[in-house]
CSV table of C-alpha atoms in Angstrom, one decimal:
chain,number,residue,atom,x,y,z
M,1,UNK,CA,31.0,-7.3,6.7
M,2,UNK,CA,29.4,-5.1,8.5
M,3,UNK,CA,31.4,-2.3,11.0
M,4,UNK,CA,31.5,-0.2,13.5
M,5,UNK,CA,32.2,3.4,12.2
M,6,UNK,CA,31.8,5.2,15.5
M,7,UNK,CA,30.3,4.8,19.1
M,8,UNK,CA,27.3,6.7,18.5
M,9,UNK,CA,27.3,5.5,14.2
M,10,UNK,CA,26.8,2.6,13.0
M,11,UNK,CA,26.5,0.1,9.8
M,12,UNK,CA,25.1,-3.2,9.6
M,13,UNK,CA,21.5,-4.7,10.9
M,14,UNK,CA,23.5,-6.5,14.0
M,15,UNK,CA,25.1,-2.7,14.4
M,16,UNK,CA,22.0,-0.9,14.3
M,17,UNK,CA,20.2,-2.9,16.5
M,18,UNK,CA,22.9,-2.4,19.2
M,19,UNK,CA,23.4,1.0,19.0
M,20,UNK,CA,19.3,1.3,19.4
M,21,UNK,CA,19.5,-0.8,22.5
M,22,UNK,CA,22.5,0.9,24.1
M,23,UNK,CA,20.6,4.5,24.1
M,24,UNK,CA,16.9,3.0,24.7
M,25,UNK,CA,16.3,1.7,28.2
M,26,UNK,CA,14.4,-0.9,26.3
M,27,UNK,CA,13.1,-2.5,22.8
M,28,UNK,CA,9.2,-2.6,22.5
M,29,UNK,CA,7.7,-6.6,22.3
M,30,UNK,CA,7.8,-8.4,18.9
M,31,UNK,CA,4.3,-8.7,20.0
M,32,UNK,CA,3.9,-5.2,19.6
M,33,UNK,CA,4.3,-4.9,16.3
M,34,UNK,CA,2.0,-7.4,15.6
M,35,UNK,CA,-0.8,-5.6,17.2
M,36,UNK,CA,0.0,-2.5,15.5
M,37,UNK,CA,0.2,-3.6,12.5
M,38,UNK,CA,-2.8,-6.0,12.1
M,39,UNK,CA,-4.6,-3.1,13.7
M,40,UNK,CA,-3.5,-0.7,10.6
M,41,UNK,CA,-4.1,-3.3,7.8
M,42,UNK,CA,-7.8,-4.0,9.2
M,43,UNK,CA,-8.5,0.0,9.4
M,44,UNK,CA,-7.3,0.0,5.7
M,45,UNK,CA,-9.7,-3.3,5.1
M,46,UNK,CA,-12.5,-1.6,7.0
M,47,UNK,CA,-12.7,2.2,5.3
M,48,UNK,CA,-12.8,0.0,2.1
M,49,UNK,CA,-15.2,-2.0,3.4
M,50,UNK,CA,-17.6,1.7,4.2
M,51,UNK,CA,-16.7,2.9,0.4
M,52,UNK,CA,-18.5,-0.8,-1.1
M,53,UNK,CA,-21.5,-0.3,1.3
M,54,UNK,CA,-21.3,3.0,0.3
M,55,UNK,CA,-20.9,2.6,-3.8
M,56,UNK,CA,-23.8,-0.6,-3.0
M,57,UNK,CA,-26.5,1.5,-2.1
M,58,UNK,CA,-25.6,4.2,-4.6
M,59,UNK,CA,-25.8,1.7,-7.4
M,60,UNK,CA,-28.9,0.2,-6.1
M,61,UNK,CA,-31.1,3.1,-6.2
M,62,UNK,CA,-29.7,4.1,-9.6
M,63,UNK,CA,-30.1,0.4,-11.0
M,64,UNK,CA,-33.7,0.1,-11.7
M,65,UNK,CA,-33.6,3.3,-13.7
M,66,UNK,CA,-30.3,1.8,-15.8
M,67,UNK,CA,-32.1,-1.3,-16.0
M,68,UNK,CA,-35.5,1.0,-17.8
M,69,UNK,CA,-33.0,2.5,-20.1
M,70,UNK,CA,-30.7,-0.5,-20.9
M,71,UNK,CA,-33.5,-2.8,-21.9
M,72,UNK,CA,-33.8,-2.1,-25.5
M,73,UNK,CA,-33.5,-4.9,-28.7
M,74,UNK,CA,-31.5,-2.7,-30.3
M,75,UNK,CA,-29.0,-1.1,-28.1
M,76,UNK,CA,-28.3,-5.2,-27.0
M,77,UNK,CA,-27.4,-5.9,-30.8
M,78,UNK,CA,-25.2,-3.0,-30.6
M,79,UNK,CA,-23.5,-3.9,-27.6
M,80,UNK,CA,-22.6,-7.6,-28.2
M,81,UNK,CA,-19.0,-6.7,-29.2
M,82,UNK,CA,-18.6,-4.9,-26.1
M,83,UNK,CA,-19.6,-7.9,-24.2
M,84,UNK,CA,-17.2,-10.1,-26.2
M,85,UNK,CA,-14.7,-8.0,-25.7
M,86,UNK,CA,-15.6,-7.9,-22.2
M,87,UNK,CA,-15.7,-11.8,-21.8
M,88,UNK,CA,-12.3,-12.3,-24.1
M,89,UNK,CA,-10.8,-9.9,-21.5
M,90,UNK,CA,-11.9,-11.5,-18.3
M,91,UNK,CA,-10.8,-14.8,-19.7
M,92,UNK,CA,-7.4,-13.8,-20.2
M,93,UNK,CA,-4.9,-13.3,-17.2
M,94,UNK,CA,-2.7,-9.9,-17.5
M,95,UNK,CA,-1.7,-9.7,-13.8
M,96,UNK,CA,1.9,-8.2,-13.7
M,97,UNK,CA,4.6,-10.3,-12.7
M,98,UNK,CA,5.7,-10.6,-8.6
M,99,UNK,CA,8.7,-11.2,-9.4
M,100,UNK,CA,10.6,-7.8,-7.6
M,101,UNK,CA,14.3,-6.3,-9.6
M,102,UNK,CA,17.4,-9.4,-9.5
M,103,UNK,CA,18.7,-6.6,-7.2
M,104,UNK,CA,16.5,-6.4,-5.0
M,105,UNK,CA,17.1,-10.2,-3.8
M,106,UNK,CA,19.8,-9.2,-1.3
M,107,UNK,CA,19.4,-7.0,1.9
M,108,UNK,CA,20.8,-3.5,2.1
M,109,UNK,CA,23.0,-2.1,5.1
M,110,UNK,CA,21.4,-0.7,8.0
M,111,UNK,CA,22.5,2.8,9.1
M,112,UNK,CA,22.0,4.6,12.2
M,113,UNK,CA,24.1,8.3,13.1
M,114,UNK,CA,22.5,9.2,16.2
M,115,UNK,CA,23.7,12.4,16.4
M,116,UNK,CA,22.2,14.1,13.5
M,117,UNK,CA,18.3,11.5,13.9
M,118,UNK,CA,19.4,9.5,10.9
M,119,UNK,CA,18.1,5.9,10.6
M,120,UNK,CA,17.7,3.8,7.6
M,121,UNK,CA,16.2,0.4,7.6
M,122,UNK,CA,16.1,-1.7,4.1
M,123,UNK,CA,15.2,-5.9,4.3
M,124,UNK,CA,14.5,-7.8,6.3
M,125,UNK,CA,11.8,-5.4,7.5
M,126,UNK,CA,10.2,-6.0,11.5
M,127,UNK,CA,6.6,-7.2,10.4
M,128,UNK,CA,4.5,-7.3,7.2
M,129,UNK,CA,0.6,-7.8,7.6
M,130,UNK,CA,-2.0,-8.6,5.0
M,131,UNK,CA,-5.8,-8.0,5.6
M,132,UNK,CA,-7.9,-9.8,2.4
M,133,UNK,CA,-7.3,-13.0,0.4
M,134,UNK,CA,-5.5,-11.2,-2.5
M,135,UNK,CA,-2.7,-9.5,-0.7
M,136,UNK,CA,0.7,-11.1,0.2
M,137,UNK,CA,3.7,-9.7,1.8
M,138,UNK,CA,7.4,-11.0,2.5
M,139,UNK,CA,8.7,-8.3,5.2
M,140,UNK,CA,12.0,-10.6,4.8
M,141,UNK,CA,12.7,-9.8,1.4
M,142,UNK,CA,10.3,-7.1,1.2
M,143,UNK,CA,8.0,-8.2,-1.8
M,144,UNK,CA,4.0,-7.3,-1.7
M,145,UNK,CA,1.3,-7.8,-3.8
M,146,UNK,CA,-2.6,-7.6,-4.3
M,147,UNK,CA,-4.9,-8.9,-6.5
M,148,UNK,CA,-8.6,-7.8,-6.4
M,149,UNK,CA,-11.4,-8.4,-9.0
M,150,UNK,CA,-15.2,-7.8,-9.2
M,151,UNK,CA,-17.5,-8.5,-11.8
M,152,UNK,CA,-20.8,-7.6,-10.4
M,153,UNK,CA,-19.3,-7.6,-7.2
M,154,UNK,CA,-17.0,-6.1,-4.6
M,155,UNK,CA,-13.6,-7.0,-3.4
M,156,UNK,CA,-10.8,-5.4,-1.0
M,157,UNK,CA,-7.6,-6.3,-0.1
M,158,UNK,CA,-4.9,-4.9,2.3
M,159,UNK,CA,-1.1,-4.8,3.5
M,160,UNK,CA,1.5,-3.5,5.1
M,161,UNK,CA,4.9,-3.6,6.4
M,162,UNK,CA,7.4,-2.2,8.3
M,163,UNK,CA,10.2,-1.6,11.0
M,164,UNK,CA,11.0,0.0,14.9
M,165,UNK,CA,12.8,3.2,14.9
M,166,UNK,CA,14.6,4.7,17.8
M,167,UNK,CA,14.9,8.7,18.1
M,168,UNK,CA,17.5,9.8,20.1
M,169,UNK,CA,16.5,13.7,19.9
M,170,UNK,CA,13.4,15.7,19.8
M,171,UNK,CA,12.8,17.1,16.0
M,172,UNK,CA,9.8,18.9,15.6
M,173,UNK,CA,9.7,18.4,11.4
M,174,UNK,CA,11.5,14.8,11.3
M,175,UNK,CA,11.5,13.8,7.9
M,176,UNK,CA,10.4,9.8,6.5
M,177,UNK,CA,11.4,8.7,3.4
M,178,UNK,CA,10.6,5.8,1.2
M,179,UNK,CA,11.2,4.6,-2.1
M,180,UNK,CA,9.2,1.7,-4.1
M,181,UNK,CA,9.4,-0.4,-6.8
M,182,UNK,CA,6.1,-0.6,-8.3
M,183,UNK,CA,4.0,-2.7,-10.8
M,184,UNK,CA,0.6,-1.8,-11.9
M,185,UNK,CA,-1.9,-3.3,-14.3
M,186,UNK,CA,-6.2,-2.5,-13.6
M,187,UNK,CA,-8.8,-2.0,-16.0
M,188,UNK,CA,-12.8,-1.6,-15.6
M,189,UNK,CA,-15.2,-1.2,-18.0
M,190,UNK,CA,-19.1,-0.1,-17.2
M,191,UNK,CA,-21.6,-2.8,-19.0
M,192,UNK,CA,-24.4,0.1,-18.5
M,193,UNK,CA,-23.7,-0.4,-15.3
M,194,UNK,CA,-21.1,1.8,-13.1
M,195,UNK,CA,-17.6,0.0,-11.8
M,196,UNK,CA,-15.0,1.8,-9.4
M,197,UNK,CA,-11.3,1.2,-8.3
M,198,UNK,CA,-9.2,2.5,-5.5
M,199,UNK,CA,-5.7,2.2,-5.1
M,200,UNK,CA,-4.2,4.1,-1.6
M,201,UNK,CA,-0.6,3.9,-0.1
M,202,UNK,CA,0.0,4.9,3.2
M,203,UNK,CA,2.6,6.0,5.3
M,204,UNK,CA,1.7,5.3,9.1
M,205,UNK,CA,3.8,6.4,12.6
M,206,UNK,CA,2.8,4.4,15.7
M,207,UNK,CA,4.5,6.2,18.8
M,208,UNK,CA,4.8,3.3,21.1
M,209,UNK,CA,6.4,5.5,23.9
M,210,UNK,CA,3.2,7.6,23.8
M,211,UNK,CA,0.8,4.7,23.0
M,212,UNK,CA,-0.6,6.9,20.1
M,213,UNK,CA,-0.5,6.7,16.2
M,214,UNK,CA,0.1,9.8,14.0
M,215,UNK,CA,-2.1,11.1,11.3
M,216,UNK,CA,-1.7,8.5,8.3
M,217,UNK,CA,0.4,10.3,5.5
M,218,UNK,CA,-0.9,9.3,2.0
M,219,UNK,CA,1.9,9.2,-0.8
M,220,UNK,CA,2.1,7.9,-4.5
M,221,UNK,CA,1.3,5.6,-5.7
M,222,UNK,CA,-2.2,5.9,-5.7
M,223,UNK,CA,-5.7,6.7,-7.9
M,224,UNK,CA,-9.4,6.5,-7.5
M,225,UNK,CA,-11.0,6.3,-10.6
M,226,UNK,CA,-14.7,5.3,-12.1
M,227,UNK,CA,-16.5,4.5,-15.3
M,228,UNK,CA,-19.8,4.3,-15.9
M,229,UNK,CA,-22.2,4.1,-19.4
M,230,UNK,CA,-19.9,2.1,-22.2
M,231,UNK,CA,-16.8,3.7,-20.7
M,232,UNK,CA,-13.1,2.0,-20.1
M,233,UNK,CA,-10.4,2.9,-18.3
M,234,UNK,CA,-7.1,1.4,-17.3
M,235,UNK,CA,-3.4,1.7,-17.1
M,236,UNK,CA,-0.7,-0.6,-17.3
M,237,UNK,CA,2.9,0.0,-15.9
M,238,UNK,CA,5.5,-2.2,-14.7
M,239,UNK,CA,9.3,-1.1,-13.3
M,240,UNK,CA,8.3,2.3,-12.1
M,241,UNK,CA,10.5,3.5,-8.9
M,242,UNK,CA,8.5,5.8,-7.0
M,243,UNK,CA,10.0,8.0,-4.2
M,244,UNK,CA,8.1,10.0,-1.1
M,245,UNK,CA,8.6,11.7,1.7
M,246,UNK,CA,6.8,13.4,4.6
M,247,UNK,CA,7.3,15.3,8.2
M,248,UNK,CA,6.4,14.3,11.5
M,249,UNK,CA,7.2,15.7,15.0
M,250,UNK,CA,9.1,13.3,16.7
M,251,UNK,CA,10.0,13.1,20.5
M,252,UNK,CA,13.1,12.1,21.7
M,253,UNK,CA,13.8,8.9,23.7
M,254,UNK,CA,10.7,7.6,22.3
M,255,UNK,CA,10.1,4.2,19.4
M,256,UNK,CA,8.2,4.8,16.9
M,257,UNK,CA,6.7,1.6,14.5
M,258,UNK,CA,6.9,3.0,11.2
M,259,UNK,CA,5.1,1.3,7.9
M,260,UNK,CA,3.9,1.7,4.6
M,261,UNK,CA,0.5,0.4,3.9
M,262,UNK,CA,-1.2,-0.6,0.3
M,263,UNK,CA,-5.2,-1.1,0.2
M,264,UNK,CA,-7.1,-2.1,-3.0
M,265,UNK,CA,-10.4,-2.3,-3.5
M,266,UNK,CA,-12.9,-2.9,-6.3
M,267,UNK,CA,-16.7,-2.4,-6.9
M,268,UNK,CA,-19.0,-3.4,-10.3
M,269,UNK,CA,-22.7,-3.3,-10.5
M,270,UNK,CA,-24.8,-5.8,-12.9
M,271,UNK,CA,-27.9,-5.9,-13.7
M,272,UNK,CA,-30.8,-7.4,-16.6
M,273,UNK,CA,-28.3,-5.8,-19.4
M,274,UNK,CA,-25.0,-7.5,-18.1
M,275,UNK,CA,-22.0,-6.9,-15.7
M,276,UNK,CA,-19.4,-4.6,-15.2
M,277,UNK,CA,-16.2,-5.1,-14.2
M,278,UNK,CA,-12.9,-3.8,-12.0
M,279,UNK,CA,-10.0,-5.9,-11.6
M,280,UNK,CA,-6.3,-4.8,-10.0
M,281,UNK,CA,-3.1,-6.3,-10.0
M,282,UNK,CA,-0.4,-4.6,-8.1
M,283,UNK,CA,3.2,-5.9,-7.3
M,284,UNK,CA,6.4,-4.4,-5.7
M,285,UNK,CA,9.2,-4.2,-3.5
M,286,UNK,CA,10.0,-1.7,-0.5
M,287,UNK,CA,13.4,-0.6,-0.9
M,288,UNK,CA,14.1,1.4,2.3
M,289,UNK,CA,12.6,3.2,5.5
M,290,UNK,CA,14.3,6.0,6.3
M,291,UNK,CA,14.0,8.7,8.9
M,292,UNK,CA,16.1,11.7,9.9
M,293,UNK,CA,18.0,14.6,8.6
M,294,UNK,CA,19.8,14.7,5.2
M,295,UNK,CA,20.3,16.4,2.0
């Protein structure tokens, strides 16, 4: 059961929330958070969108060379294990599971000290966003996921989610924290032709008092990462906590939305010799947002 430890502490989501209404004159619009945070997922969808425009017309100027260099009797004999390889792959699912830790089923306590800027905020979570067909967030029980896959092709896929914060107290170095539980399983492999994945995770401030969002802070997990002639790479883990933390300068009396944001996105050029291919699976869960001063 939740309780009160102290008129300006507090323990509990119901707790939290009062305490943050009794020192705010008032709470920002659900509505609000809507905006802001379909706004950040369809930045995250549209820089990924610039990087496949951007890995489209590379590829298509160096194709018709690759193609004049690919197009050989011989080097297609030698590559037809490749290519089975390739196709056994593709035909086999490997995504990691969605499933986030038994633990990780129930919500933690809220906690707010307001005289030392402390604030942490676990499930259920204010908002989560998605920006793509192969992403999928529960801000309730704070589960995400994305699932991209080209083969000859391009896909992208974005999310994010996240909770208000109240700051009592001007801090010019506020520190946010955040810890995830993290799956990971991609591969691509370059047919001839070059294939490209991007992985990004993003911490991102919107000062609704000031109307303004601070500079996006990237953390792990994350990797860009290419193959081209005959070349593989990949990386499968599952189970893997991974914590980070930045600064901000926060302003007193003001709200602040705070998020994390994922963003996927997958490129593979084809051509006469063949296809290559990118595919990612990610899957996690959010444990916590927290923001203030500790040790």
């Amino acid at each position: 059961m939740p309780t009160l430890l102290h008129p300006r502490h507090a323990q509990g989501i119901d707790e939290v929330r009062s305490l943050e209404a009794s020192l705010a004159s008032s709470r920002p619009e659900p509505r609000t958070a809507d905006d802001v945070g379909t706004g950040f997922v369809e930045r995250l969808q549209a820089d990924a969108v610039r990087r496949q425009k951007q890995f489209e017309h590379d590829a298509g100027l160096a194709r018709p060379v690759v193609d004049r260099l690919l197009d050989v009797p011989d080097l297609r004999e030698a590559a037809k294990p490749l290519g089975a390889d390739q196709k056994g792959r593709l035909e086999t699912k490997t995504g990691t599971s969605s499933s986030p830790p038994a633990y990780a089923a129930a919500p933690q306590d809220w906690r707010m000290n307001a005289d030392v800027d402390f604030v942490l905020k676990s499930p259920p979570y204010d908002g989560g966003f998605t920006s793509g067909s192969g992403a999928a967030v529960s801000a309730e029980h704070a589960t995400f996921s994305l699932d991209v896959q080209a083969i000859g092709s391009s896909d992208a896929c974005s999310l994010s989610m996240g909770s208000w914060f109240f700051v009592p107290q001007d801090n010019p170095a506020l520190r946010l924290s955040t810890s995830i539980y993290f799956n990971r399983d991609w591969h691509q492999q370059a047919m001839g032709y070059v294939a490209h994945s991007r992985f990004a995770t993003t911490l991102q401030i919107w000062d609704d008092t000031a109307q303004t969002a601070l500079p996006a802070a990237p953390i792990a997990p994350g990797w860009n990462d290419g193959v081209g002639w005959f070349e593989a790479h990949g990386d499968h883990t599952e189970g893997e906590w991974i914590d980070a933390d930045t600064h901000f300068p926060a302003t007193g009396g003001h709200w602040y939305f705070i998020q994390a944001g994922f963003s996927a996105s997958v490129d593979a050029d084809s051509g006469i010799f063949g296809v290559a291919d990118s595919t990612i699976h990610v899957s996690g869960w959010l444990s916590y947002l927290m923001l203030g001063i500790w040790s």
